[in-house]
mmCIF file of N, CA and C in Angstrom:
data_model
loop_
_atom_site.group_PDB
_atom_site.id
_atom_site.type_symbol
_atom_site.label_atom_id
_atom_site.label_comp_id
_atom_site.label_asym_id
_atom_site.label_seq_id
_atom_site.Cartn_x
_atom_site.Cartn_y
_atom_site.Cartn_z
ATOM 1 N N UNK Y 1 -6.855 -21.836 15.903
ATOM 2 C CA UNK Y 1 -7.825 -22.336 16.863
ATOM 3 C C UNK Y 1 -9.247 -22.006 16.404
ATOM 4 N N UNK Y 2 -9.461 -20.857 15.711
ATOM 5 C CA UNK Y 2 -10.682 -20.665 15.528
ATOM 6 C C UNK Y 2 -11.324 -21.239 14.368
ATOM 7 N N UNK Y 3 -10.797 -21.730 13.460
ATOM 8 C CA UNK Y 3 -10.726 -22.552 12.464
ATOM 9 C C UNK Y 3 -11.075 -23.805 12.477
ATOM 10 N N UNK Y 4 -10.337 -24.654 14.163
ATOM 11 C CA UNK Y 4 -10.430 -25.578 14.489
ATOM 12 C C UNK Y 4 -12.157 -25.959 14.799
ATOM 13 N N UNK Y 5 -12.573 -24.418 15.279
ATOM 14 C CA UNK Y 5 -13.693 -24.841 16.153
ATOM 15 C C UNK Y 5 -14.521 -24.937 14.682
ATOM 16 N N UNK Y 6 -14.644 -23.914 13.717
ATOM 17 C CA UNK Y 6 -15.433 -23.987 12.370
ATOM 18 C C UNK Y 6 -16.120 -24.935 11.971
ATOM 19 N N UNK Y 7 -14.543 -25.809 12.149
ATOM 20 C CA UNK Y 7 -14.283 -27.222 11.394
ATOM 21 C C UNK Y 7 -15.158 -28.076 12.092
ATOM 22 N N UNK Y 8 -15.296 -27.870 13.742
ATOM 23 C CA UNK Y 8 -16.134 -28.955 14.578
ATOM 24 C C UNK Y 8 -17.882 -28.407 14.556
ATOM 25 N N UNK Y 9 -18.045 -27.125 13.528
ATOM 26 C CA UNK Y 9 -19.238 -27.371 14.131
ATOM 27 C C UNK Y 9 -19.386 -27.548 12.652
ATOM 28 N N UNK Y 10 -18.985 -27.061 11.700
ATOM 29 C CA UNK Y 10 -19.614 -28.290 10.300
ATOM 30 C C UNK Y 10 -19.540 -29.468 10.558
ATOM 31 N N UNK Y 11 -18.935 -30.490 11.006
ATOM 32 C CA UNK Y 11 -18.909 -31.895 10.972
ATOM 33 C C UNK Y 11 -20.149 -31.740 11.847
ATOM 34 N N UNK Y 12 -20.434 -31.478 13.248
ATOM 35 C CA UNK Y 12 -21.795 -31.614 13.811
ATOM 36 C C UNK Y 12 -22.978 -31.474 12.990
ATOM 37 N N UNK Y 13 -22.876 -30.033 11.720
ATOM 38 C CA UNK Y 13 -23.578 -30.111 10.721
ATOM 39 C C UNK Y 13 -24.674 -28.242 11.917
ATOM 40 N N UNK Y 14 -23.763 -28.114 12.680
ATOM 41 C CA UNK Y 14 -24.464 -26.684 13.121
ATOM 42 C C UNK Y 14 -24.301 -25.898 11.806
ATOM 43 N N UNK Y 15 -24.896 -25.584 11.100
ATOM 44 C CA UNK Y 15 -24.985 -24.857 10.180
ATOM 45 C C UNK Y 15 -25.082 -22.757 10.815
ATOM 46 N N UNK Y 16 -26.164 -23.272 11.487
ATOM 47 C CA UNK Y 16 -26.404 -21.381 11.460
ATOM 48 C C UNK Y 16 -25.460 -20.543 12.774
ATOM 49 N N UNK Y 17 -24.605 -21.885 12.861
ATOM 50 C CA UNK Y 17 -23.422 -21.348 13.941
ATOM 51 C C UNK Y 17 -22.182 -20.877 12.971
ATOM 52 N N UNK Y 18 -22.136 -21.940 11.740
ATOM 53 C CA UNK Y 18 -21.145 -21.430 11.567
ATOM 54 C C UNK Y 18 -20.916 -20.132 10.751
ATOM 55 N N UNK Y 19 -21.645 -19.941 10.402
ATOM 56 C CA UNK Y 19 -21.822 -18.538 9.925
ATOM 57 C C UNK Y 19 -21.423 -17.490 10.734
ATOM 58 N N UNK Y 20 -21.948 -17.284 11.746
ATOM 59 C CA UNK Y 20 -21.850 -16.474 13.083
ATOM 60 C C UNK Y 20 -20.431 -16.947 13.376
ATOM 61 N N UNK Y 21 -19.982 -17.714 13.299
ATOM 62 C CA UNK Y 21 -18.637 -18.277 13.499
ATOM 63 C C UNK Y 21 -17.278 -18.198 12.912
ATOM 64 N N UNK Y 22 -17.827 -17.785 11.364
ATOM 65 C CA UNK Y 22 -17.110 -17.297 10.358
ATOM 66 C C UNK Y 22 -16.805 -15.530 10.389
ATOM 67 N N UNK Y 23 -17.998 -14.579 10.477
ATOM 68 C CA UNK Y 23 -17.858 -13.986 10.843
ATOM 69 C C UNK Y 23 -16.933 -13.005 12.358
ATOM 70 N N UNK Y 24 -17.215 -14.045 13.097
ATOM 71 C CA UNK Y 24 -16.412 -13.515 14.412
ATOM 72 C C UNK Y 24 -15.189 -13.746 14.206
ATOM 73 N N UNK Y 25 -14.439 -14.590 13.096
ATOM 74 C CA UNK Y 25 -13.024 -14.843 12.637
ATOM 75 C C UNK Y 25 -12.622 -14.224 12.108
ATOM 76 N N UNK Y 26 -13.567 -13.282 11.085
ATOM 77 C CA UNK Y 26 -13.401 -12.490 10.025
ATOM 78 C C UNK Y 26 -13.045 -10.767 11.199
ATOM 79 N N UNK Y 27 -13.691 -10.812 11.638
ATOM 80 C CA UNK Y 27 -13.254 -9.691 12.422
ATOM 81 C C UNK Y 27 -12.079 -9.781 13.663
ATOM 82 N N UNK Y 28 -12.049 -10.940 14.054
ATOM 83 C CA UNK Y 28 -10.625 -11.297 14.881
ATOM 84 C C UNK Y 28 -9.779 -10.677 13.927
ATOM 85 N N UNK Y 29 -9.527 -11.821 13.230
ATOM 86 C CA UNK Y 29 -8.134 -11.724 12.300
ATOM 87 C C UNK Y 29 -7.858 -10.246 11.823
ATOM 88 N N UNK Y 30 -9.135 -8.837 11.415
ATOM 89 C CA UNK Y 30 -8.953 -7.779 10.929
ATOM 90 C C UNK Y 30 -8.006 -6.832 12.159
ATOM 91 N N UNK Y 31 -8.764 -7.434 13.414
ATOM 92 C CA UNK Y 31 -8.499 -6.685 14.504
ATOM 93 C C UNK Y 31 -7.047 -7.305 14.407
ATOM 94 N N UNK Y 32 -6.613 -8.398 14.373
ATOM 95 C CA UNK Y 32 -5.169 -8.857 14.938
ATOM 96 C C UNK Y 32 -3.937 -8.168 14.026
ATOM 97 N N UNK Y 33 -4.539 -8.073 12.763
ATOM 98 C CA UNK Y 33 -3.956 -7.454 11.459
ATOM 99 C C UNK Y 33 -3.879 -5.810 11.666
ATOM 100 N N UNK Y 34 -4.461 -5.192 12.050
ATOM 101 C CA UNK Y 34 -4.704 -3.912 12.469
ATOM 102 C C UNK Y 34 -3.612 -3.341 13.813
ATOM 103 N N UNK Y 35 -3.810 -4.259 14.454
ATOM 104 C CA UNK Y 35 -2.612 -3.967 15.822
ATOM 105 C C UNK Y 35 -1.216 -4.573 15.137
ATOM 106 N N UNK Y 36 -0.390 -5.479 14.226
ATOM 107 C CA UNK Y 36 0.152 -5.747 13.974
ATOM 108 C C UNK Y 36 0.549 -4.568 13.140
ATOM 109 N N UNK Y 37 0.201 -3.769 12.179
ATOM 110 C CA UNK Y 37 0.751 -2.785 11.379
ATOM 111 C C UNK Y 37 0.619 -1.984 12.552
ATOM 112 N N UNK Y 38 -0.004 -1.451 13.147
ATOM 113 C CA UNK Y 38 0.198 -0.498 14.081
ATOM 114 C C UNK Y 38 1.581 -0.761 14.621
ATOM 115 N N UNK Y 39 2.312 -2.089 15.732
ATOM 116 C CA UNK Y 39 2.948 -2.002 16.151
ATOM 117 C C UNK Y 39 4.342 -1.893 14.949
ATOM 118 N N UNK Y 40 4.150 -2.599 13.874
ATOM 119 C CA UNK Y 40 5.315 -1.905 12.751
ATOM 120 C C UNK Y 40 6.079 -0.668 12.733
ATOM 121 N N UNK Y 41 4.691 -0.082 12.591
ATOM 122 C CA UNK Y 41 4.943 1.652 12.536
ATOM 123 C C UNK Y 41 5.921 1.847 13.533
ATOM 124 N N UNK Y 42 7.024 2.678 13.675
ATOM 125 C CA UNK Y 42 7.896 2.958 14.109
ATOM 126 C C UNK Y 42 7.371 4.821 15.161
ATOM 127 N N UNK Y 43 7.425 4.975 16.261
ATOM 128 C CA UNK Y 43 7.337 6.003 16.484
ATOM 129 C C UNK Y 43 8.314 7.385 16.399
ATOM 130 N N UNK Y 44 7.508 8.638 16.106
ATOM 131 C CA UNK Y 44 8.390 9.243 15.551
ATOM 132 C C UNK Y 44 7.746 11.082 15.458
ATOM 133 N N UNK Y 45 8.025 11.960 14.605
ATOM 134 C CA UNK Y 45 7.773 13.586 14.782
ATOM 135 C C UNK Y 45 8.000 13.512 12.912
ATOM 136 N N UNK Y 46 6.319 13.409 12.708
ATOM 137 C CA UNK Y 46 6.150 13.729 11.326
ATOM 138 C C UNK Y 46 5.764 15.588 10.858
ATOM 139 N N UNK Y 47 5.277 15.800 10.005
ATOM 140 C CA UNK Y 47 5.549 17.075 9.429
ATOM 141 C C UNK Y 47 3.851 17.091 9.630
ATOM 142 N N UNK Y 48 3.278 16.357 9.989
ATOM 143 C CA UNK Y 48 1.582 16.622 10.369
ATOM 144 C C UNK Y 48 1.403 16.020 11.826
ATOM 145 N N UNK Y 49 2.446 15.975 12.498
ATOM 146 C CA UNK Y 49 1.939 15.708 14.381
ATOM 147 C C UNK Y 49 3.129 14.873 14.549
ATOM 148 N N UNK Y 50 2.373 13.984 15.851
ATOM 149 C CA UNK Y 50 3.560 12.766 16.534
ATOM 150 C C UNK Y 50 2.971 11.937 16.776
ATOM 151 N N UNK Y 51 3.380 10.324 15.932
ATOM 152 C CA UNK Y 51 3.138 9.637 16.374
ATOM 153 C C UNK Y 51 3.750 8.317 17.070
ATOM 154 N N UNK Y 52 3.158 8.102 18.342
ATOM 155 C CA UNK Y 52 3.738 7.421 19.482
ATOM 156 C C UNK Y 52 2.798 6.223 19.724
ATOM 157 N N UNK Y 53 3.346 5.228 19.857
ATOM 158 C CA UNK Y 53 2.599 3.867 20.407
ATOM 159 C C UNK Y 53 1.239 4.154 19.390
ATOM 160 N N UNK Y 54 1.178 3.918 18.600
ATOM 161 C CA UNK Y 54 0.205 3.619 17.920
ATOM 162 C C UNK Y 54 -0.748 4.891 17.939
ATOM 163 N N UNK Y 55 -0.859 5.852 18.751
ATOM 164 C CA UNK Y 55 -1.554 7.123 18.540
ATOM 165 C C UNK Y 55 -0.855 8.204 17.734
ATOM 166 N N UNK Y 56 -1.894 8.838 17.036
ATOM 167 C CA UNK Y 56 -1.511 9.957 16.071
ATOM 168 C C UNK Y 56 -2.017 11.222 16.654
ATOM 169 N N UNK Y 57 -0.934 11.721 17.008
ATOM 170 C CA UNK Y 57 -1.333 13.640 17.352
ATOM 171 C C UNK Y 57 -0.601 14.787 16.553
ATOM 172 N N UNK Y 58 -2.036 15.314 16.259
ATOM 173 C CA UNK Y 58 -1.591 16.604 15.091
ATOM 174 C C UNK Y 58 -1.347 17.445 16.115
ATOM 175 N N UNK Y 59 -0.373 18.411 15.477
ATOM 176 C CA UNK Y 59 -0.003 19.488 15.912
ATOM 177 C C UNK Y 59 -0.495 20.464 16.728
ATOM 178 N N UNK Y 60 -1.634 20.908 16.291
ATOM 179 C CA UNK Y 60 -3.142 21.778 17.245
ATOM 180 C C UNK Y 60 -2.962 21.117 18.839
ATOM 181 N N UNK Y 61 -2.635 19.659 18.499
ATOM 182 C CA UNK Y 61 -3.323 19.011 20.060
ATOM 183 C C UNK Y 61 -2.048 19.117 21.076
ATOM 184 N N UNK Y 62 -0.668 19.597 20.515
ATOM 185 C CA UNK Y 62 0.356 19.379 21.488
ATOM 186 C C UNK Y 62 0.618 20.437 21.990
ATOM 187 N N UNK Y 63 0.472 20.907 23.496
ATOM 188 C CA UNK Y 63 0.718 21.918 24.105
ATOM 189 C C UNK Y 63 2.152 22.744 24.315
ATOM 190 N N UNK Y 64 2.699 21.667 24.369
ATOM 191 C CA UNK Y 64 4.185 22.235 25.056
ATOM 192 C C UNK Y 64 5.121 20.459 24.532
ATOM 193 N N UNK Y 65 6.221 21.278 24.998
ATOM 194 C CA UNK Y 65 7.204 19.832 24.532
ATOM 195 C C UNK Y 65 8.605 20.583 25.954
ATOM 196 N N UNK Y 66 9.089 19.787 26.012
ATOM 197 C CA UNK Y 66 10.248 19.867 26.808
ATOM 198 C C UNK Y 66 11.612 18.593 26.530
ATOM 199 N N UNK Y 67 12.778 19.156 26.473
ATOM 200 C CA UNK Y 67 13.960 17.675 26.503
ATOM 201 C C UNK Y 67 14.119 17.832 28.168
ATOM 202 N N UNK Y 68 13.761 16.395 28.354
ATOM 203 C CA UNK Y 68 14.241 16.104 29.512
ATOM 204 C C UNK Y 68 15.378 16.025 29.428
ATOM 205 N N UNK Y 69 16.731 14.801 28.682
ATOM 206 C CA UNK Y 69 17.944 14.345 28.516
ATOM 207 C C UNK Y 69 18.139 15.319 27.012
ATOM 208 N N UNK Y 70 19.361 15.019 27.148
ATOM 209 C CA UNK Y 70 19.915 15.824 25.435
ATOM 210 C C UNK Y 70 19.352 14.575 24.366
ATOM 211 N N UNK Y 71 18.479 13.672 24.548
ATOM 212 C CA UNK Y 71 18.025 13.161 23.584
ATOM 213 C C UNK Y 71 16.823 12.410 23.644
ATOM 214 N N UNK Y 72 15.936 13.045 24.721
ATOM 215 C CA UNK Y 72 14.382 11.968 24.937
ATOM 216 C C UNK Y 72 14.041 13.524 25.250
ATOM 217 N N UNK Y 73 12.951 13.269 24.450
ATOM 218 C CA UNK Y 73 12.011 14.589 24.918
ATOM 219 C C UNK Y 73 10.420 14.309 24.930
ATOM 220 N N UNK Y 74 10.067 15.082 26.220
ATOM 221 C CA UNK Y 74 8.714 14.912 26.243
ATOM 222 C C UNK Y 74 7.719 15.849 25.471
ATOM 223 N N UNK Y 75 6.471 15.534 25.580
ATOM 224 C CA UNK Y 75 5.189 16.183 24.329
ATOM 225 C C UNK Y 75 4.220 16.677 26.043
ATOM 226 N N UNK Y 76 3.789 17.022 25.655
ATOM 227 C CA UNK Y 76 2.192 17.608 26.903
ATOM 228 C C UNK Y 76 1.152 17.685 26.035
ATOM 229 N N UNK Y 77 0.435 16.700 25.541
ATOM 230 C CA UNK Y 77 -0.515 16.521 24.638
ATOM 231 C C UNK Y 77 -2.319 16.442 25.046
ATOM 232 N N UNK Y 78 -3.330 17.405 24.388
ATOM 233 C CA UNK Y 78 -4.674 17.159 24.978
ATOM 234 C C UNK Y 78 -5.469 16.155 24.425
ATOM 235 N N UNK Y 79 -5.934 15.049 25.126
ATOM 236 C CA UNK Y 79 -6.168 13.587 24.908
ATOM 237 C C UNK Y 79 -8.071 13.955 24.867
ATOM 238 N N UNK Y 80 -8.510 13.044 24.109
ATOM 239 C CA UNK Y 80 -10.082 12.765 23.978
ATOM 240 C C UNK Y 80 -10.819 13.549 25.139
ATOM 241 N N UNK Y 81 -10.527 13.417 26.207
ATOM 242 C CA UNK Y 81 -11.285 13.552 27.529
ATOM 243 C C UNK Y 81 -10.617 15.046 27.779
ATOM 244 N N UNK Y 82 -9.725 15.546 26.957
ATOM 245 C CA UNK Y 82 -9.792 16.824 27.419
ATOM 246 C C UNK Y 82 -8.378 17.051 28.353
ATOM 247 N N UNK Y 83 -7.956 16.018 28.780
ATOM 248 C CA UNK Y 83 -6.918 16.010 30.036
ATOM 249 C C UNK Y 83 -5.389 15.938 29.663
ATOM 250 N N UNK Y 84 -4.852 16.179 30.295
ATOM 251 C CA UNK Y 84 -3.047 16.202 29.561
ATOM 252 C C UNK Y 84 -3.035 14.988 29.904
ATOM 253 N N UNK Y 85 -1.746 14.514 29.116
ATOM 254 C CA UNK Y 85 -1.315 13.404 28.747
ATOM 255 C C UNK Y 85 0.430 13.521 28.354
ATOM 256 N N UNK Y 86 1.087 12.717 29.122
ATOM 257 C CA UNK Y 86 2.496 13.134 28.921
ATOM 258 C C UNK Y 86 3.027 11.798 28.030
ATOM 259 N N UNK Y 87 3.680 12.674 26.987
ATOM 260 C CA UNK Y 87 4.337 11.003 25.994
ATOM 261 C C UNK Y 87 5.903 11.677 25.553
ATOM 262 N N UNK Y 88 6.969 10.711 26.029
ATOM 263 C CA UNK Y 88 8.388 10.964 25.830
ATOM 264 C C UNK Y 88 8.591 9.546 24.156
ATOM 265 N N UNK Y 89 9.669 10.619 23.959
ATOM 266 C CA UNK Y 89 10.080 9.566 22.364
ATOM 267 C C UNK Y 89 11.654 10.218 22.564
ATOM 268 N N UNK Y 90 12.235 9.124 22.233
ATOM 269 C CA UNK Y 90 13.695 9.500 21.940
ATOM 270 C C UNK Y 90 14.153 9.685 20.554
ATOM 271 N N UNK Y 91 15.031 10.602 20.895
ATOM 272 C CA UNK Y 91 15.635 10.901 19.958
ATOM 273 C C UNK Y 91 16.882 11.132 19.353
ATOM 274 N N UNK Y 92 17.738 10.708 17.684
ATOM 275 C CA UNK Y 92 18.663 10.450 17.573
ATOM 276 C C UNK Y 92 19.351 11.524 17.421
ATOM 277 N N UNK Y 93 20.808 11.632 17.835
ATOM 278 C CA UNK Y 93 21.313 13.062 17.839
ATOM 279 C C UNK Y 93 21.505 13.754 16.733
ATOM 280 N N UNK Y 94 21.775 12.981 15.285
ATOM 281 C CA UNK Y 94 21.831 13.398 14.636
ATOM 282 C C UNK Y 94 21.202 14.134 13.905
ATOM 283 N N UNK Y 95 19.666 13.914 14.465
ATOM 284 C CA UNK Y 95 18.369 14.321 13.714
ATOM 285 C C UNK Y 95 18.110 15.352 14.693
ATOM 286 N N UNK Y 96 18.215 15.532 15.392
ATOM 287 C CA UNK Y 96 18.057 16.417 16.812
ATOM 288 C C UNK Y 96 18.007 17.706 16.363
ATOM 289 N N UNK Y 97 18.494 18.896 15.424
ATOM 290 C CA UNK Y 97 18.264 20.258 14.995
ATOM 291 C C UNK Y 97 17.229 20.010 14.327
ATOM 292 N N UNK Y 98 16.884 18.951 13.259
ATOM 293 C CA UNK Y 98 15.855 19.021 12.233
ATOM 294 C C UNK Y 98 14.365 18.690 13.236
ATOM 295 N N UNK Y 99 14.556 17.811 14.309
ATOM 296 C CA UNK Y 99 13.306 17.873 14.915
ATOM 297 C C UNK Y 99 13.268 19.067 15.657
ATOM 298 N N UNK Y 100 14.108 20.022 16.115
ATOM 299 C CA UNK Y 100 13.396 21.190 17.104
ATOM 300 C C UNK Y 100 12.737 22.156 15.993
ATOM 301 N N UNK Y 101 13.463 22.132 14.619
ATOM 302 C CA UNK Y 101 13.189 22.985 13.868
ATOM 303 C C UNK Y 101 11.607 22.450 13.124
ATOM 304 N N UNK Y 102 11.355 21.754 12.860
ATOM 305 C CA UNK Y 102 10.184 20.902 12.617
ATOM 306 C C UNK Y 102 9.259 21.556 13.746
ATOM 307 N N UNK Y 103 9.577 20.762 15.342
ATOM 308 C CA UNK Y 103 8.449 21.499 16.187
ATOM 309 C C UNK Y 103 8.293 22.577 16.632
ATOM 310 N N UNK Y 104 9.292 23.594 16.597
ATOM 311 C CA UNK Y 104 9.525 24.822 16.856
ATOM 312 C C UNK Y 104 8.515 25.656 15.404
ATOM 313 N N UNK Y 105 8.545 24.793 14.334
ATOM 314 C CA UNK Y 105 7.814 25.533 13.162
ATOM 315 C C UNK Y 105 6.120 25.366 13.285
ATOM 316 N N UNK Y 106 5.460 24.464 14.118
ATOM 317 C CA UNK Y 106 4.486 23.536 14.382
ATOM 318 C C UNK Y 106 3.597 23.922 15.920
ATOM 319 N N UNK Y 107 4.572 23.986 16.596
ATOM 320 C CA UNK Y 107 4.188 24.307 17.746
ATOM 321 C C UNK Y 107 4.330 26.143 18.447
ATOM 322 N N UNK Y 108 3.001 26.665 18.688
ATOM 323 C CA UNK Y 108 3.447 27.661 19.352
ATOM 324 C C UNK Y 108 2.852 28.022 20.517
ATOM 325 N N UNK Y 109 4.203 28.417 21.200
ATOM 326 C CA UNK Y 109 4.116 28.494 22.846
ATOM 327 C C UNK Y 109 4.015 29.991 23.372
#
């Protein structure tokens, strides 16, 4: 669509639109490309924090953790503004000793 419009204002012959026009595509598309690898990324408990829905939290920032179920466990994490923030990720059983041992090495309570 935005291409479409490009296309209509060269034929009009708006020249100093389309520039401005090119540009605002050029940064769409970065932004659309940017949330697309984000949502790729798979969430998960790396060896430098956790990352969930597209946010990355190092270790320093996670207060506490708790398993709710024998396989979803929650984080108590301090967010920009200072305020807790609760984020649950599940987890597979099999991997389940190597992640307590991971955050148990990472986190101290």
């Amino acid at each position: 669509m935005l291409s479409w419009k490009d296309a209509k204002l060269y034929v009009r012959y708006e020249n100093n639109n389309i520039i401005e026009s090119v540009f605002s595509n050029i940064f769409w598309i970065e932004f659309s490309i940017s949330n697309i690898i984000k949502a790729l990324k798979s969430s998960g408990i790396r060896e430098n924090g956790i990352y969930i829905s597209g946010d990355f939290y190092k270790w320093p920032k996670v207060k506490c953790y708790n398993w709710t179920t024998p396989n979803i466990i929650e984080f108590k994490v301090k967010t920009f503004f200072k305020s807790n923030s609760s984020l649950e990720l599940t987890i597979n059983e099999e991997v389940k000793a190597e992640v307590e041992e991971v955050i148990q090495r990472n986190i101290t309570l």
